[in-house]
PDB file of C-alpha atoms and ligand atoms in Angstrom:
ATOM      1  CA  UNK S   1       0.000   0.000   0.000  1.00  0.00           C
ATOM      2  CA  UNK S   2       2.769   2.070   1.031  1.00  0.00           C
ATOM      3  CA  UNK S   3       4.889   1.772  -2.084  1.00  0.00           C
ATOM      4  CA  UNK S   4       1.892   2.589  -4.123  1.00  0.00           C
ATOM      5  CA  UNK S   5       0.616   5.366  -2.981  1.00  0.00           C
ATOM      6  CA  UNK S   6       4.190   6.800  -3.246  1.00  0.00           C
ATOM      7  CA  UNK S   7       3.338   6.858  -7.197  1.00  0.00           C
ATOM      8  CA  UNK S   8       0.191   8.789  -6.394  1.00  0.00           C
ATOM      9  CA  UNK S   9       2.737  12.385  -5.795  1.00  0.00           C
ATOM     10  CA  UNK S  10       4.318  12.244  -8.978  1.00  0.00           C
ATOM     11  CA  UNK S  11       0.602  11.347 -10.940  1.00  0.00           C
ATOM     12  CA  UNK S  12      -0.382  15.093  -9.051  1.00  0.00           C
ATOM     13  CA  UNK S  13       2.910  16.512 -10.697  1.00  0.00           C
ATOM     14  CA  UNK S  14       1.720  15.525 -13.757  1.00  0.00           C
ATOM     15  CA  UNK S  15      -1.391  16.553 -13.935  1.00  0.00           C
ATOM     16  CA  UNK S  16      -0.058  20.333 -12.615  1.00  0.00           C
ATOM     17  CA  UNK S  17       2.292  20.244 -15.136  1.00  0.00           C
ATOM     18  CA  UNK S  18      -0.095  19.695 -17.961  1.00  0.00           C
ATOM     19  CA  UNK S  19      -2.654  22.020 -16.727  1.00  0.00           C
ATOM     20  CA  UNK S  20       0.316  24.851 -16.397  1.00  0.00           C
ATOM     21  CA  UNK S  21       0.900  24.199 -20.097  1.00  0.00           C
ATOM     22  CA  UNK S  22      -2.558  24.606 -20.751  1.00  0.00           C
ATOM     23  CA  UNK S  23      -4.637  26.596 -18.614  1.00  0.00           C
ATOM     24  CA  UNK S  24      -2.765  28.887 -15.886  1.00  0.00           C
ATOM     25  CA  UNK S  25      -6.465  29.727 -14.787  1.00  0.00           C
ATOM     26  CA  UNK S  26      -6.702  25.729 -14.169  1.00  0.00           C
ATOM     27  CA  UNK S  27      -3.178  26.049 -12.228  1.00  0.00           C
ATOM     28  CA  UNK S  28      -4.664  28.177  -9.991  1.00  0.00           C
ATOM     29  CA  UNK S  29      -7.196  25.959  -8.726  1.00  0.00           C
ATOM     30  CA  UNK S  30      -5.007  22.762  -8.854  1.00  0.00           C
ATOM     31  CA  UNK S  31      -2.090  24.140  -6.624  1.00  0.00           C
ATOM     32  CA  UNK S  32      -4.757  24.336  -4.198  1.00  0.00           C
ATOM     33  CA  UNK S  33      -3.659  20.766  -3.588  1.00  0.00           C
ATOM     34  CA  UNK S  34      -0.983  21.964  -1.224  1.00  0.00           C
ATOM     35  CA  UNK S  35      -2.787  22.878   1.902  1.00  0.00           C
ATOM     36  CA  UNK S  36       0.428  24.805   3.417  1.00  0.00           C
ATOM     37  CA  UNK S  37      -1.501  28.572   1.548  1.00  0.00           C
ATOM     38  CA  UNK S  38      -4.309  27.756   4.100  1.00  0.00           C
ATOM     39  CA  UNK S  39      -2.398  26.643   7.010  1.00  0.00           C
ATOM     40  CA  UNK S  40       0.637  28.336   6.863  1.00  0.00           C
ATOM     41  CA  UNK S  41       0.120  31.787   4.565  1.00  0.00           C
ATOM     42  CA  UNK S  42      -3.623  32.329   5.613  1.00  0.00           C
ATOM     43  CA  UNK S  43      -3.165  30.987   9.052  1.00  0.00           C
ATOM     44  CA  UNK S  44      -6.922  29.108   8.595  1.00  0.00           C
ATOM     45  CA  UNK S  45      -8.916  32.103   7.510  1.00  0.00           C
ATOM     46  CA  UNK S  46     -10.205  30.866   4.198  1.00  0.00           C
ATOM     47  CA  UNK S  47     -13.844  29.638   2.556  1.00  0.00           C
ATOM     48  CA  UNK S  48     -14.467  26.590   4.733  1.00  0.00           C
ATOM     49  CA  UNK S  49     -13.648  23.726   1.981  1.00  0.00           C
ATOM     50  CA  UNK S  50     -10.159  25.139   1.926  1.00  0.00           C
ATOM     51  CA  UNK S  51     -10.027  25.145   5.773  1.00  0.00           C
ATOM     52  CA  UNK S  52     -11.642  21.660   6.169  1.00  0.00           C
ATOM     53  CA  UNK S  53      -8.994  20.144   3.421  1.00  0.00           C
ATOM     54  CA  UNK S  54      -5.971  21.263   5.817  1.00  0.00           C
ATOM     55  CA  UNK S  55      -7.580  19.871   9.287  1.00  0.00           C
ATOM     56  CA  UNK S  56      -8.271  17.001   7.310  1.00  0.00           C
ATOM     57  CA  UNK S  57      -4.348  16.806   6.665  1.00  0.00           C
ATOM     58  CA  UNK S  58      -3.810  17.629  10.377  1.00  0.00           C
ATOM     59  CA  UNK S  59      -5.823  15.015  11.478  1.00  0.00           C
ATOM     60  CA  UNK S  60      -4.797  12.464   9.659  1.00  0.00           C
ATOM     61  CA  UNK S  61      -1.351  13.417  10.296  1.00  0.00           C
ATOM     62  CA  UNK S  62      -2.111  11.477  13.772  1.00  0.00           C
ATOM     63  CA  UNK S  63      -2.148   7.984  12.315  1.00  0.00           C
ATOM     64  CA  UNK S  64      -0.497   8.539   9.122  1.00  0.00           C
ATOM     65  CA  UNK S  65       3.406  10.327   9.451  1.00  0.00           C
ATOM     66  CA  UNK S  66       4.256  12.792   6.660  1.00  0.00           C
ATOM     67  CA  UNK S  67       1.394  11.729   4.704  1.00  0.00           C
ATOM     68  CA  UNK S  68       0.846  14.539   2.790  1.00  0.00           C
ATOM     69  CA  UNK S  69       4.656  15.113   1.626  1.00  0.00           C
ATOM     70  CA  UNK S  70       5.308  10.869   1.075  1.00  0.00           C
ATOM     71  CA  UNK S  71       2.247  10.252  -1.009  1.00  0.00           C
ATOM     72  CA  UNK S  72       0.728  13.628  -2.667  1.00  0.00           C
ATOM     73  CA  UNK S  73       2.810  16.341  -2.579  1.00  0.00           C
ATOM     74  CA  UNK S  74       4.179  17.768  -6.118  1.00  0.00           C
ATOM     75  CA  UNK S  75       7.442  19.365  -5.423  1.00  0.00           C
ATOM     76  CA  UNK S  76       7.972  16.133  -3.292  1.00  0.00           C
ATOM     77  CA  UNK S  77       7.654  14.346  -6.549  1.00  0.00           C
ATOM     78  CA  UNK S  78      10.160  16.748  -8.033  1.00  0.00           C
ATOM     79  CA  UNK S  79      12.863  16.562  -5.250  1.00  0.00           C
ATOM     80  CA  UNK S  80      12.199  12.622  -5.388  1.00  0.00           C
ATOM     81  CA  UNK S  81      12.885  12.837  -9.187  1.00  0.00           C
ATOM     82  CA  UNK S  82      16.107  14.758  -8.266  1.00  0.00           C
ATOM     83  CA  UNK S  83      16.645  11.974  -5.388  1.00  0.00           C
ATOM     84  CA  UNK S  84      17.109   9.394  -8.743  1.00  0.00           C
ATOM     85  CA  UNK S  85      19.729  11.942 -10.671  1.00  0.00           C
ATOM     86  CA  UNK S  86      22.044  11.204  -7.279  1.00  0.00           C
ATOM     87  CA  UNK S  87      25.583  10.075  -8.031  1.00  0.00           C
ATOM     88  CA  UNK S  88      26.919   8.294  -5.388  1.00  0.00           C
ATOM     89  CA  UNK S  89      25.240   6.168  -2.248  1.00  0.00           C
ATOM     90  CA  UNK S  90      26.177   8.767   0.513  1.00  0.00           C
ATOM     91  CA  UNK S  91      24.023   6.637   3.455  1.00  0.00           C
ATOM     92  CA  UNK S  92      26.600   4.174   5.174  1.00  0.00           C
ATOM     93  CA  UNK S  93      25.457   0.607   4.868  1.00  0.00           C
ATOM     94  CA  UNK S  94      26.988  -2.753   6.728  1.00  0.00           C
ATOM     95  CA  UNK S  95      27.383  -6.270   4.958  1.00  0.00           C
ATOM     96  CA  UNK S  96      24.321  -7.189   7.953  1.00  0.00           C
ATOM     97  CA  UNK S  97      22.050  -4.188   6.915  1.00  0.00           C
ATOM     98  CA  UNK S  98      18.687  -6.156   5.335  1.00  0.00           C
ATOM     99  CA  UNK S  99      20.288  -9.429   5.811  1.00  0.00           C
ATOM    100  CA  UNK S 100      19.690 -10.547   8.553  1.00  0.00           C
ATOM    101  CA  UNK S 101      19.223  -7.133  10.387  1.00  0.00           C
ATOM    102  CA  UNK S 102      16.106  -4.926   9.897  1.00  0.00           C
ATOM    103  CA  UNK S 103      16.759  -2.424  12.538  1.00  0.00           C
ATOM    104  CA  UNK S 104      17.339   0.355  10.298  1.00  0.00           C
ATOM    105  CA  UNK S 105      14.111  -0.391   7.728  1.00  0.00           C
ATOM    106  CA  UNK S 106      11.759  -0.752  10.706  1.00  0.00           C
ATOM    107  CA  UNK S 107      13.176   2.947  12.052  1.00  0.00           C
ATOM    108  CA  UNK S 108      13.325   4.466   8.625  1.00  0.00           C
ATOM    109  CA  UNK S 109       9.691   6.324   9.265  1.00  0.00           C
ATOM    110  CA  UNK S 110       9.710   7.032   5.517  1.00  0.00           C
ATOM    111  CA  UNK S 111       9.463   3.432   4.412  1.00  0.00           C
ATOM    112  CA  UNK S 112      12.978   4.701   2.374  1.00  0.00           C
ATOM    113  CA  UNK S 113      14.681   1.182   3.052  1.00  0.00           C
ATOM    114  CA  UNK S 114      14.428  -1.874   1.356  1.00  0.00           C
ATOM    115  CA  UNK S 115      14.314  -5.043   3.109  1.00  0.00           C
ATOM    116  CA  UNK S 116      17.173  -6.435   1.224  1.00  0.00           C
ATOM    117  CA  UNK S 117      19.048  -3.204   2.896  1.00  0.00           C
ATOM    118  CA  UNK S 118      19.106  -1.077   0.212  1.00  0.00           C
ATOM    119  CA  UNK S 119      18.529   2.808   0.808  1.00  0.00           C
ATOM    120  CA  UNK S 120      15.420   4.107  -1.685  1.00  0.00           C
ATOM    121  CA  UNK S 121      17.247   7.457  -2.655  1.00  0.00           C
ATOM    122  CA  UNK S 122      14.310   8.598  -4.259  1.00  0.00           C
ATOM    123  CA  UNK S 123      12.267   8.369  -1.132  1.00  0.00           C
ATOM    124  CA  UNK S 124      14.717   9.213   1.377  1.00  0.00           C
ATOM    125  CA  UNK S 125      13.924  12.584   3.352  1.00  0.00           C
ATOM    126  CA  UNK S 126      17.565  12.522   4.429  1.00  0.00           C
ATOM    127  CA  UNK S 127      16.628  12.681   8.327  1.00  0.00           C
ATOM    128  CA  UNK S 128      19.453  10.886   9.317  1.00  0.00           C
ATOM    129  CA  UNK S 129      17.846   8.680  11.907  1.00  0.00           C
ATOM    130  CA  UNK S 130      19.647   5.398  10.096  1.00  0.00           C
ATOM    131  CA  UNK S 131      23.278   6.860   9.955  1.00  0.00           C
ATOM    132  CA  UNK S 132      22.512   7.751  13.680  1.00  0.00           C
ATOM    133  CA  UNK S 133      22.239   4.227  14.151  1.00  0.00           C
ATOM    134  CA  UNK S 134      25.306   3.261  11.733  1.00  0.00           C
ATOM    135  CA  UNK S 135      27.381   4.737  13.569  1.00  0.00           C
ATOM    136  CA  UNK S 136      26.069   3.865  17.245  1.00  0.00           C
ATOM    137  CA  UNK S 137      27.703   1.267  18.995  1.00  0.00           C
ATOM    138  CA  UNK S 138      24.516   1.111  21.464  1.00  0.00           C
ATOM    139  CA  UNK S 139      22.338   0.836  18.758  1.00  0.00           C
ATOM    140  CA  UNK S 140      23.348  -1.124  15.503  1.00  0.00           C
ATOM    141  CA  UNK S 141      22.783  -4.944  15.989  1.00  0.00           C
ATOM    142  CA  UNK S 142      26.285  -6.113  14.710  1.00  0.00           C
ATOM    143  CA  UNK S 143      28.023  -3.355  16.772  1.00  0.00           C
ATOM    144  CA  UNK S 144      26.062  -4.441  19.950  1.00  0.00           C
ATOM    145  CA  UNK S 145      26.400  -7.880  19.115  1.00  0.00           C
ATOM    146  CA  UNK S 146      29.940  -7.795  18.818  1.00  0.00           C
ATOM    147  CA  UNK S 147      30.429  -5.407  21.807  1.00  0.00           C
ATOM    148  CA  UNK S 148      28.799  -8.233  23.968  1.00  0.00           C
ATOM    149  CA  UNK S 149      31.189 -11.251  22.575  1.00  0.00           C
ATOM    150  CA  UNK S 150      34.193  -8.987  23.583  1.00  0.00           C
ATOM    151  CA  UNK S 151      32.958  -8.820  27.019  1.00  0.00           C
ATOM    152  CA  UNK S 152      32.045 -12.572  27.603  1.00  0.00           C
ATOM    153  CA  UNK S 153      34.560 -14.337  29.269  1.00  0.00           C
TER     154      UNK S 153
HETATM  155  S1  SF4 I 201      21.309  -1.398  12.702  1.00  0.00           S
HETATM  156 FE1  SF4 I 201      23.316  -1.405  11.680  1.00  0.00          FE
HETATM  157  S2  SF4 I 201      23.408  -3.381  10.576  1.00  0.00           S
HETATM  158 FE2  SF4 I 201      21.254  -3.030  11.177  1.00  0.00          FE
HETATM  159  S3  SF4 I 201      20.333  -2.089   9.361  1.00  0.00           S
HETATM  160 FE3  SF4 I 201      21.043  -0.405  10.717  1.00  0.00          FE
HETATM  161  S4  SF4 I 201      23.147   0.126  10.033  1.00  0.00           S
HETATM  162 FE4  SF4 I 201      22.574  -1.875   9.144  1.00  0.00          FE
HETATM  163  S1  SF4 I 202      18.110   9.186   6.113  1.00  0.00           S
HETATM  164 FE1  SF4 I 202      16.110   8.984   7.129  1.00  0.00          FE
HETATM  165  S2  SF4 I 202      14.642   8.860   5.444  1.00  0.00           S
HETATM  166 FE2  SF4 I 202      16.649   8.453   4.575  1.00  0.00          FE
HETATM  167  S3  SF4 I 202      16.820   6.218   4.615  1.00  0.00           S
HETATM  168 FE3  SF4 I 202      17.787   7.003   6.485  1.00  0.00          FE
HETATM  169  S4  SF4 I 202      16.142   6.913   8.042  1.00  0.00           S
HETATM  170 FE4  SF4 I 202      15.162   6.762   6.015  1.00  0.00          FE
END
């Protein structure tokens, strides 16, 4: 579910970017798909609709983290699209990320890492939280492990 309603952002780029091409009037009314203008700009004094699409991001925002940006916003799309020009893997990995350890996947609260271990560049928010953990003796699983074999007798 998660991966597919990743592909649901760049589906709104498109459709902005056609309707910029053809109908700036059209734009106008699209871009509306951003709440931030009522939330942020307006501060919540708006017609009601536009006011009741924000809370409705708010609330949901409870069960569902960074659902707006992972699954709908456009310029997310485009800074996910820039995420795939990337030239080098910059994220520390170990031989034991994905296999066997998970740590870092289950942590990764953007769903950016593969179970095999892989980082998803693309969807990376570049947070940090899993090269916090690379390079934490208390926390990655090899490093722990191997921290507690040293001090066995
Ligand atoms: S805890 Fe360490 S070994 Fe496990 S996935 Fe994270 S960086 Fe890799
Ligand atoms: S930097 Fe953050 S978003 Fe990117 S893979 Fe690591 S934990 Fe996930």
């Amino acid at each position: 579910m998660d991966r597919r309603l990743k592909w649901l952002k760049y589906g709104v780029l498109s459709v902005l970017v056609v309707a910029a091409l053809v109908s700036p009037a059209l734009t106008d009314v699209l871009v509306e798909v951003e709440p931030f203008k009522t939330a942020i700009t307006v501060n919540f004094v708006r017609e009601w609709y536009f006011v009741a699409y924000a809370a409705g991001w708010l609330v949901l925002g409870l069960w569902l983290f960074k659902g707006f940006c992972r699954y709908v916003c456009p310029l997310g799309a485009v800074m996910a699209l820039g995420g795939l020009l990337r030239r080098r893997a910059w994220i520390p990995r170990r031989p034991d990320c994905g296999s066997p350890c998970q740590l870092c996947k289950v942590r990764c609260n953007y769903g950016a890492i593969e179970r095999d271990g892989r980082v998803r560049y693309d969807e990376c928010f570049q947070c940090l939280d899993c090269v916090t953990i690379h390079d934490d003796p208390g926390q990655c699983v090899p490093l722990v492990l191997a921290a507690k074999r040293e001090v066995r007798p």
